[in-house]
Short mmCIF file of C-alpha atoms and ligand atoms in Angstrom, two decimals:
data_model
loop_
_atom_site.label_atom_id
_atom_site.label_comp_id
_atom_site.label_asym_id
_atom_site.label_seq_id
_atom_site.Cartn_x
_atom_site.Cartn_y
_atom_site.Cartn_z
CA UNK N 1 -16.71 16.76 -20.46
CA UNK N 2 -16.12 14.56 -17.25
CA UNK N 3 -17.02 15.93 -13.70
CA UNK N 4 -13.94 18.13 -12.21
CA UNK N 5 -12.54 15.82 -9.12
CA UNK N 6 -13.02 18.85 -6.82
CA UNK N 7 -16.74 18.64 -7.34
CA UNK N 8 -16.85 14.56 -6.77
CA UNK N 9 -14.78 15.24 -3.22
CA UNK N 10 -17.15 18.30 -2.61
CA UNK N 11 -20.18 16.35 -3.32
CA UNK N 12 -18.45 13.12 -0.81
CA UNK N 13 -17.93 15.90 1.88
CA UNK N 14 -21.68 16.76 1.57
CA UNK N 15 -23.03 13.41 1.81
CA UNK N 16 -20.74 12.96 5.63
CA UNK N 17 -18.28 10.53 3.67
CA UNK N 18 -15.48 12.71 4.08
CA UNK N 19 -14.71 15.48 6.18
CA UNK N 20 -13.53 18.51 4.45
CA UNK N 21 -9.51 19.22 4.30
CA UNK N 22 -7.95 22.07 2.67
CA UNK N 23 -4.98 20.68 1.74
CA UNK N 24 -6.82 17.21 -0.12
CA UNK N 25 -8.79 19.50 -2.41
CA UNK N 26 -5.82 21.34 -2.96
CA UNK N 27 -4.02 18.34 -4.29
CA UNK N 28 -6.76 17.88 -6.21
CA UNK N 29 -5.94 20.70 -8.38
CA UNK N 30 -3.01 19.00 -9.94
CA UNK N 31 -4.77 15.67 -10.34
CA UNK N 32 -7.22 17.31 -12.16
CA UNK N 33 -5.48 19.21 -14.44
CA UNK N 34 -4.17 15.70 -15.13
CA UNK N 35 -7.49 14.07 -15.55
CA UNK N 36 -8.31 17.08 -17.96
CA UNK N 37 -4.86 16.55 -20.28
CA UNK N 38 -5.62 12.66 -20.28
CA UNK N 39 -9.70 13.84 -21.72
CA UNK N 40 -7.95 15.86 -24.54
CA UNK N 41 -4.67 13.25 -24.98
CA UNK N 42 -6.35 9.39 -23.83
CA UNK N 43 -4.25 7.71 -26.33
CA UNK N 44 -0.45 6.70 -25.56
CA UNK N 45 2.05 9.49 -27.33
CA UNK N 46 4.40 6.51 -28.33
CA UNK N 47 2.05 5.97 -31.18
CA UNK N 48 3.10 7.08 -34.68
CA UNK N 49 1.40 10.50 -34.08
CA UNK N 50 3.35 10.85 -30.90
CA UNK N 51 5.65 13.79 -32.85
CA UNK N 52 2.45 15.76 -33.78
CA UNK N 53 1.05 15.96 -30.16
CA UNK N 54 2.51 18.41 -27.74
CA UNK N 55 3.94 17.25 -24.45
CA UNK N 56 1.54 16.41 -21.73
CA UNK N 57 2.38 19.41 -19.90
CA UNK N 58 3.97 22.44 -20.68
CA UNK N 59 6.38 22.07 -17.69
CA UNK N 60 7.10 18.79 -19.37
CA UNK N 61 6.05 16.47 -16.28
CA UNK N 62 4.20 13.13 -17.07
CA UNK N 63 2.83 12.78 -13.90
CA UNK N 64 2.31 13.06 -10.14
CA UNK N 65 4.07 11.92 -6.94
CA UNK N 66 2.30 12.03 -4.12
CA UNK N 67 3.65 11.85 -0.79
CA UNK N 68 3.11 12.35 3.10
CA UNK N 69 2.23 10.73 6.06
CA UNK N 70 -0.08 8.16 6.82
CA UNK N 71 -3.32 7.95 6.61
CA UNK N 72 -3.31 11.73 5.57
CA UNK N 73 -5.64 10.04 2.66
CA UNK N 74 -2.85 9.84 -0.42
CA UNK N 75 -5.13 6.89 -1.34
CA UNK N 76 -7.48 8.14 -1.62
CA UNK N 77 -7.40 10.52 -3.58
CA UNK N 78 -5.70 8.60 -5.91
CA UNK N 79 -8.15 5.89 -6.27
CA UNK N 80 -10.31 9.05 -6.98
CA UNK N 81 -8.29 10.59 -9.48
CA UNK N 82 -7.67 6.92 -10.87
CA UNK N 83 -11.50 5.90 -11.03
CA UNK N 84 -12.28 9.02 -13.31
CA UNK N 85 -9.28 8.93 -15.14
CA UNK N 86 -11.16 9.48 -19.05
CA UNK N 87 -9.00 6.39 -20.40
CA UNK N 88 -9.60 2.86 -20.78
CA UNK N 89 -5.76 2.27 -20.71
CA UNK N 90 -5.60 2.70 -17.32
CA UNK N 91 -3.79 0.13 -14.42
CA UNK N 92 -3.85 0.64 -10.61
CA UNK N 93 -1.80 -1.44 -8.73
CA UNK N 94 0.41 -1.54 -5.44
CA UNK N 95 4.37 -1.18 -6.50
CA UNK N 96 5.46 -3.86 -4.27
CA UNK N 97 3.25 -5.69 -6.11
CA UNK N 98 4.35 -4.43 -9.73
CA UNK N 99 8.13 -4.93 -8.73
CA UNK N 100 7.94 -8.39 -7.88
CA UNK N 101 5.86 -8.70 -11.45
CA UNK N 102 8.74 -6.97 -13.34
CA UNK N 103 11.69 -9.28 -11.52
CA UNK N 104 9.81 -12.00 -12.82
CA UNK N 105 9.41 -11.26 -16.49
CA UNK N 106 13.29 -9.83 -16.01
CA UNK N 107 14.11 -13.76 -14.90
CA UNK N 108 12.00 -14.75 -17.94
CA UNK N 109 13.76 -12.17 -20.83
CA UNK N 110 17.01 -13.03 -19.40
CA UNK N 111 16.90 -16.66 -20.09
CA UNK N 112 16.04 -15.82 -23.94
CA UNK N 113 18.93 -14.19 -23.84
CA UNK N 114 18.80 -10.40 -24.49
CA UNK N 115 21.23 -8.52 -24.16
CA UNK N 116 18.77 -5.67 -22.09
CA UNK N 117 16.15 -7.55 -20.23
CA UNK N 118 15.00 -4.65 -19.31
CA UNK N 119 14.14 -3.22 -22.88
CA UNK N 120 11.21 -5.54 -24.01
CA UNK N 121 9.98 -6.08 -20.01
CA UNK N 122 9.14 -2.08 -19.83
CA UNK N 123 8.32 -2.45 -23.59
CA UNK N 124 5.58 -5.05 -22.62
CA UNK N 125 4.22 -2.84 -19.45
CA UNK N 126 3.76 0.00 -21.51
CA UNK N 127 1.96 -1.60 -24.31
CA UNK N 128 -1.45 -0.33 -24.73
CA UNK N 129 -0.74 1.42 -21.16
CA UNK N 130 -1.65 5.47 -20.52
CA UNK N 131 -2.11 5.83 -17.19
CA UNK N 132 0.07 3.22 -14.22
CA UNK N 133 -0.80 4.23 -10.81
CA UNK N 134 1.27 2.91 -8.18
CA UNK N 135 0.26 3.16 -4.65
CA UNK N 136 2.68 3.31 -1.83
CA UNK N 137 6.30 3.92 -3.75
CA UNK N 138 8.94 2.49 -1.35
CA UNK N 139 12.10 1.00 -2.46
CA UNK N 140 13.78 -1.63 -0.04
CA UNK N 141 15.13 -4.29 -1.97
CA UNK N 142 18.48 -4.08 -3.72
CA UNK N 143 17.71 -6.08 -6.41
CA UNK N 144 14.67 -3.29 -7.31
CA UNK N 145 16.83 -0.54 -6.82
CA UNK N 146 19.42 -1.69 -9.00
CA UNK N 147 16.89 -1.40 -12.41
CA UNK N 148 13.94 1.10 -11.52
CA UNK N 149 15.94 3.74 -12.85
CA UNK N 150 16.04 2.77 -16.75
CA UNK N 151 12.78 1.09 -16.06
CA UNK N 152 11.14 4.17 -15.45
CA UNK N 153 12.95 5.97 -18.22
CA UNK N 154 11.89 3.84 -20.80
CA UNK N 155 7.69 3.94 -19.34
CA UNK N 156 8.18 7.73 -19.38
CA UNK N 157 9.46 7.43 -23.08
CA UNK N 158 6.93 5.25 -23.90
CA UNK N 159 4.43 8.09 -22.36
CA UNK N 160 3.24 6.53 -19.97
CA UNK N 161 1.86 8.83 -17.42
CA UNK N 162 2.63 7.71 -13.54
CA UNK N 163 0.86 8.56 -10.58
CA UNK N 164 2.44 7.54 -7.49
CA UNK N 165 1.55 7.15 -3.62
CA UNK N 166 4.06 7.53 -1.01
CA UNK N 167 5.17 8.13 2.29
CA UNK N 168 8.48 9.68 1.80
CA UNK N 169 9.78 12.71 -0.42
CA UNK N 170 11.71 11.03 -3.47
CA UNK N 171 15.08 12.10 -1.80
CA UNK N 172 14.16 9.79 1.19
CA UNK N 173 13.80 6.39 -1.40
CA UNK N 174 16.26 3.49 -0.57
CA UNK N 175 17.62 5.77 2.43
CA UNK N 176 20.59 4.15 3.05
CA UNK N 177 20.04 1.26 0.80
CA UNK N 178 23.32 -0.70 0.05
CA UNK N 179 25.06 1.04 -3.22
CA UNK N 180 22.62 3.76 -2.44
CA UNK N 181 25.15 6.55 -5.42
CA UNK N 182 23.88 3.82 -8.30
CA UNK N 183 19.95 4.81 -7.30
CA UNK N 184 20.53 8.19 -7.76
CA UNK N 185 19.82 9.00 -11.33
CA UNK N 186 16.32 7.92 -10.14
CA UNK N 187 15.67 9.93 -7.73
CA UNK N 188 16.57 12.25 -10.34
CA UNK N 189 14.22 11.12 -13.11
CA UNK N 190 11.23 11.35 -10.72
CA UNK N 191 11.69 15.24 -9.49
CA UNK N 192 12.58 15.58 -13.30
CA UNK N 193 9.49 13.61 -15.04
CA UNK N 194 7.08 13.75 -11.81
CA UNK N 195 5.22 17.02 -10.32
CA UNK N 196 6.63 16.40 -6.71
CA UNK N 197 3.71 17.55 -4.45
CA UNK N 198 3.07 16.66 -0.74
CA UNK N 199 0.14 16.19 0.87
CA UNK N 200 0.24 18.13 4.25
CA UNK N 201 -3.77 16.67 5.15
CA UNK N 202 -4.79 17.85 8.46
CA UNK N 203 -4.51 14.58 10.57
CA UNK N 204 -4.14 11.09 10.09
CA UNK N 205 -7.63 9.68 9.05
CA UNK N 206 -7.12 6.31 9.35
CA UNK N 207 -6.26 6.98 13.04
CA UNK N 208 -9.55 8.97 13.28
CA UNK N 209 -11.61 6.88 11.76
CA UNK N 210 -10.67 3.97 14.68
CA UNK N 211 -10.67 6.13 17.07
CA UNK N 212 -13.63 4.88 19.68
CA UNK N 213 -13.77 1.88 17.69
CA UNK N 214 -13.53 -1.24 19.17
CA UNK N 215 -10.58 -3.46 18.00
CA UNK N 216 -10.70 -6.41 19.76
CA UNK N 217 -13.79 -8.56 19.68
CA UNK N 218 -14.83 -11.37 21.67
CA UNK N 219 -16.22 -13.87 21.51
CA UNK N 220 -16.16 -15.28 17.98
CA UNK N 221 -19.49 -15.43 16.61
CA UNK N 222 -21.85 -14.10 13.54
CA UNK N 223 -21.42 -10.89 15.89
CA UNK N 224 -18.18 -10.29 15.52
CA UNK N 225 -18.21 -11.53 12.38
CA UNK N 226 -20.78 -9.29 11.09
CA UNK N 227 -18.63 -6.11 13.51
CA UNK N 228 -15.48 -6.76 11.86
CA UNK N 229 -17.22 -7.00 7.97
CA UNK N 230 -18.33 -3.09 9.23
CA UNK N 231 -15.41 -1.72 10.03
CA UNK N 232 -13.33 -3.34 7.38
CA UNK N 233 -15.80 -2.09 4.67
CA UNK N 234 -15.59 1.45 6.56
CA UNK N 235 -12.22 1.58 6.33
CA UNK N 236 -11.41 0.24 2.69
CA UNK N 237 -14.77 1.26 0.93
CA UNK N 238 -15.56 -2.08 0.14
CA UNK N 239 -12.27 -2.38 -2.33
CA UNK N 240 -9.96 -5.43 -1.45
CA UNK N 241 -6.69 -6.90 -4.00
CA UNK N 242 -4.32 -9.65 -3.41
CA UNK N 243 -1.03 -8.41 -2.38
CA UNK N 244 1.53 -11.33 -2.99
CA UNK N 245 4.65 -11.27 -0.40
CA UNK N 246 7.91 -12.71 -2.03
CA UNK N 247 9.82 -14.04 0.91
CA UNK N 248 13.03 -15.74 0.70
CA UNK N 249 11.80 -17.10 -3.06
CA UNK N 250 8.86 -17.96 -1.56
CA UNK N 251 5.33 -16.02 -2.15
CA UNK N 252 2.76 -15.59 0.74
CA UNK N 253 -0.12 -14.25 -0.58
CA UNK N 254 -2.48 -11.95 1.24
CA UNK N 255 -5.97 -12.07 -0.73
CA UNK N 256 -7.76 -9.41 0.67
CA UNK N 257 -5.62 -5.98 1.06
CA UNK N 258 -6.10 -2.35 0.25
CA UNK N 259 -4.10 0.41 1.00
CA UNK N 260 -1.38 -0.83 3.62
CA UNK N 261 -4.63 -2.74 5.67
CA UNK N 262 -5.00 -6.22 5.11
CA UNK N 263 -7.96 -8.98 6.57
CA UNK N 264 -6.61 -12.70 7.24
CA UNK N 265 -8.02 -15.68 9.49
CA UNK N 266 -5.86 -16.31 12.56
CA UNK N 267 -5.06 -19.86 10.54
CA UNK N 268 -3.91 -18.08 7.67
CA UNK N 269 -1.12 -16.49 9.46
CA UNK N 270 -0.73 -18.81 12.03
CA UNK N 271 -2.04 -22.06 10.48
CA UNK N 272 0.91 -22.56 8.50
CA UNK N 273 4.18 -22.98 8.66
CA UNK N 274 4.93 -19.19 8.58
CA UNK N 275 7.87 -17.82 10.38
CA UNK N 276 9.60 -14.76 11.16
CA UNK N 277 10.30 -13.66 7.80
CA UNK N 278 7.15 -13.95 6.57
CA UNK N 279 5.90 -12.29 9.45
CA UNK N 280 8.33 -9.41 9.16
CA UNK N 281 7.62 -8.91 5.31
CA UNK N 282 3.81 -8.46 6.50
CA UNK N 283 4.67 -5.75 8.75
CA UNK N 284 6.80 -3.77 6.10
CA UNK N 285 3.50 -3.98 3.70
CA UNK N 286 0.43 -3.15 6.10
CA UNK N 287 -0.04 -0.44 8.50
CA UNK N 288 -3.35 -2.30 9.84
CA UNK N 289 -4.43 -5.72 10.53
CA UNK N 290 -7.45 -7.19 10.74
CA UNK N 291 -7.45 -10.68 12.37
CA UNK N 292 -10.20 -13.02 12.62
CA UNK N 293 -11.18 -16.10 14.65
CA UNK N 294 -8.48 -16.40 17.22
CA UNK N 295 -9.12 -19.47 18.97
CA UNK N 296 -8.85 -20.24 22.69
CA UNK N 297 -5.28 -21.98 22.72
CA UNK N 298 -3.75 -25.03 24.46
CA UNK N 299 -1.14 -27.75 24.40
CA UNK N 300 -2.34 -29.53 21.62
CA UNK N 301 -2.05 -26.31 19.50
CA UNK N 302 1.43 -25.31 20.38
CA UNK N 303 2.82 -24.53 16.90
CA UNK N 304 0.05 -22.01 16.24
CA UNK N 305 0.88 -20.54 19.65
CA UNK N 306 4.28 -20.17 18.59
CA UNK N 307 3.78 -18.85 15.56
CA UNK N 308 0.94 -16.23 17.20
CA UNK N 309 3.89 -14.73 20.05
CA UNK N 310 6.21 -14.34 16.79
CA UNK N 311 3.34 -12.22 14.88
CA UNK N 312 2.13 -10.44 17.73
CA UNK N 313 5.93 -9.44 18.60
CA UNK N 314 6.53 -8.95 14.85
CA UNK N 315 3.42 -5.93 14.47
CA UNK N 316 4.35 -4.77 17.87
CA UNK N 317 7.84 -3.72 16.73
CA UNK N 318 6.03 -2.52 13.90
CA UNK N 319 3.79 -0.71 15.39
CA UNK N 320 0.82 -2.51 13.15
CA UNK N 321 -2.82 -1.43 13.97
CA UNK N 322 -4.37 -4.72 14.52
CA UNK N 323 -8.12 -5.36 14.68
CA UNK N 324 -8.97 -8.92 16.17
CA UNK N 325 -11.56 -11.23 16.78
CA UNK N 326 -11.13 -13.74 19.53
CA UNK N 327 -12.71 -16.68 21.25
CA UNK N 328 -10.89 -15.39 24.29
CA UNK N 329 -9.97 -12.40 26.41
CA UNK N 330 -5.99 -11.30 25.87
CA UNK N 331 -5.49 -12.94 29.23
CA UNK N 332 -7.74 -16.28 28.56
CA UNK N 333 -6.27 -17.10 25.24
CA UNK N 334 -2.99 -19.51 26.62
CA UNK N 335 -3.29 -20.48 29.78
CA UNK N 336 -2.12 -24.00 29.85
CA UNK N 337 0.61 -25.17 27.32
CA UNK N 338 5.02 -24.91 27.02
CA UNK N 339 5.21 -21.13 26.92
CA UNK N 340 1.87 -20.26 28.39
CA UNK N 341 4.24 -18.26 31.30
CA UNK N 342 5.56 -15.93 28.23
CA UNK N 343 2.66 -15.93 26.66
CA UNK N 344 1.54 -13.00 29.40
CA UNK N 345 4.13 -10.87 27.41
CA UNK N 346 2.01 -11.61 24.43
CA UNK N 347 -1.38 -10.87 26.05
CA UNK N 348 -0.12 -7.64 28.10
CA UNK N 349 0.91 -6.52 24.42
CA UNK N 350 -2.38 -7.26 22.72
CA UNK N 351 -3.81 -4.85 25.86
CA UNK N 352 -1.21 -2.41 25.00
CA UNK N 353 -2.19 -2.44 21.19
CA UNK N 354 -5.80 -1.65 21.98
CA UNK N 355 -5.15 1.88 22.98
CA UNK N 356 -6.78 4.50 21.21
CA UNK N 357 -2.79 5.94 20.27
CA UNK N 358 -1.60 2.93 19.32
CA UNK N 359 0.01 2.55 15.87
CA UNK N 360 0.86 6.85 15.85
CA UNK N 361 4.11 7.62 14.97
CA UNK N 362 4.83 4.74 13.03
CA UNK N 363 5.84 6.58 9.89
CA UNK N 364 8.69 8.33 12.24
CA UNK N 365 9.55 5.03 13.27
CA UNK N 366 9.72 3.11 9.29
N1 LIG J 401 -10.85 13.85 4.18
C1 LIG J 401 -11.26 12.82 4.60
N2 LIG J 401 -12.55 12.23 5.73
C2 LIG J 401 -12.83 10.94 6.06
N3 LIG J 401 -11.72 10.10 5.98
C3 LIG J 401 -10.95 10.09 4.99
C4 LIG J 401 -10.38 11.36 4.84
N4 LIG J 401 -9.23 11.44 3.72
C5 LIG J 401 -9.16 9.81 3.63
N5 LIG J 401 -9.90 8.97 4.49
C6 LIG J 401 -10.21 8.06 4.92
O1 LIG J 401 -8.77 7.51 6.10
C7 LIG J 401 -8.21 6.08 5.77
C8 LIG J 401 -6.73 6.36 5.57
O2 LIG J 401 -6.54 7.35 4.16
P1 LIG J 401 -5.53 6.64 2.84
O3 LIG J 401 -6.14 7.70 1.74
O4 LIG J 401 -5.28 5.24 2.18
O5 LIG J 401 -4.35 7.79 3.26
P2 LIG J 401 -3.15 7.24 3.13
O6 LIG J 401 -2.53 6.05 2.25
O7 LIG J 401 -2.16 8.41 3.05
O8 LIG J 401 -1.91 6.52 4.39
C9 LIG J 401 -9.21 5.68 4.53
O9 LIG J 401 -10.14 5.27 5.33
C10 LIG J 401 -9.48 6.59 3.64
O10 LIG J 401 -10.66 6.98 3.25
MG1 LIG J 402 -1.95 4.89 0.87
#
């Protein structure tokens, strides 16, 4: 028997790693039943013996949809569950990355002239898979909206257990999206097959963790790097994954990503031919960006400066939290060169984004 998730949670609280939160602990009760069910029944039901097994839960539910505001601990709880889920046939993936994978698999399948491309793609995903955990389910793309219904139907039919986090109730997914009526069956499927659970935790823990922490480090050097390393480790718990964003058919890679947070260097984001569409995609995918190594900008770095302005505008409009290291204070970053006058606005935004309350209420806006 594995250890109960509540006990693991309590240990982390006792160790001072987490603050006790009744709503989080309550959410663990359902996750724990799912964990116990997996312990008894770790193989996919779609095996030959499928019909001899009881349905996973008396309710016929096949997983959990955990939703709530940002920073409430959804990803943390799901990760805790995932880490202790007693099956080797498990996979945790960012929803956005998963859908990109699905779209390219569909593309390949269609080329073979198969009639229903979703079928082989879903079978491929479900093969040897018992548990699929998605972080941050959200649907904004019409191509995704039009296929998720049938895709999930097939995953459920194959006996895959699905646990997902989301900032929205299922009813609010793909809100105001094109052809939304065609999307409604997916909402019904989610509500039928998943336990929809709201995480109404006490506070935005991400914001709390940052409250009072320095978020702009200058000058550059070993000290700034060390400080940023420490903040990043605290926020991610030392975990990272690669997130690929698809922008107009191109791929923009965020090599260091975790749970709505990304870490990149100034040169990664402003030293390459990226534009507003790329930055908007970034803003859509993260709530917090760690941007390292902003250099002093001058006329010789005109293009970099221009991109930097665009990036900061996008982050600002999207209420993304920014943690940065820079050679200079915001006001002294770009003193000469075309557009240095307009840079004043960027500097002022950089200042404002250092404020303690910055980034709050992002949920209401998105
Ligand atoms: N009870 C808690 N006490 C302290 N920190 C917490 C607690 N719950 C979550 N956190 C931390 O707060 C941050 C945000 O949590 P996260 O799970 O990413 O939120 P969400 O996915 O809901 O946006 C993470 O760094 C996480 O480890
Ligand atoms: Mg999250």
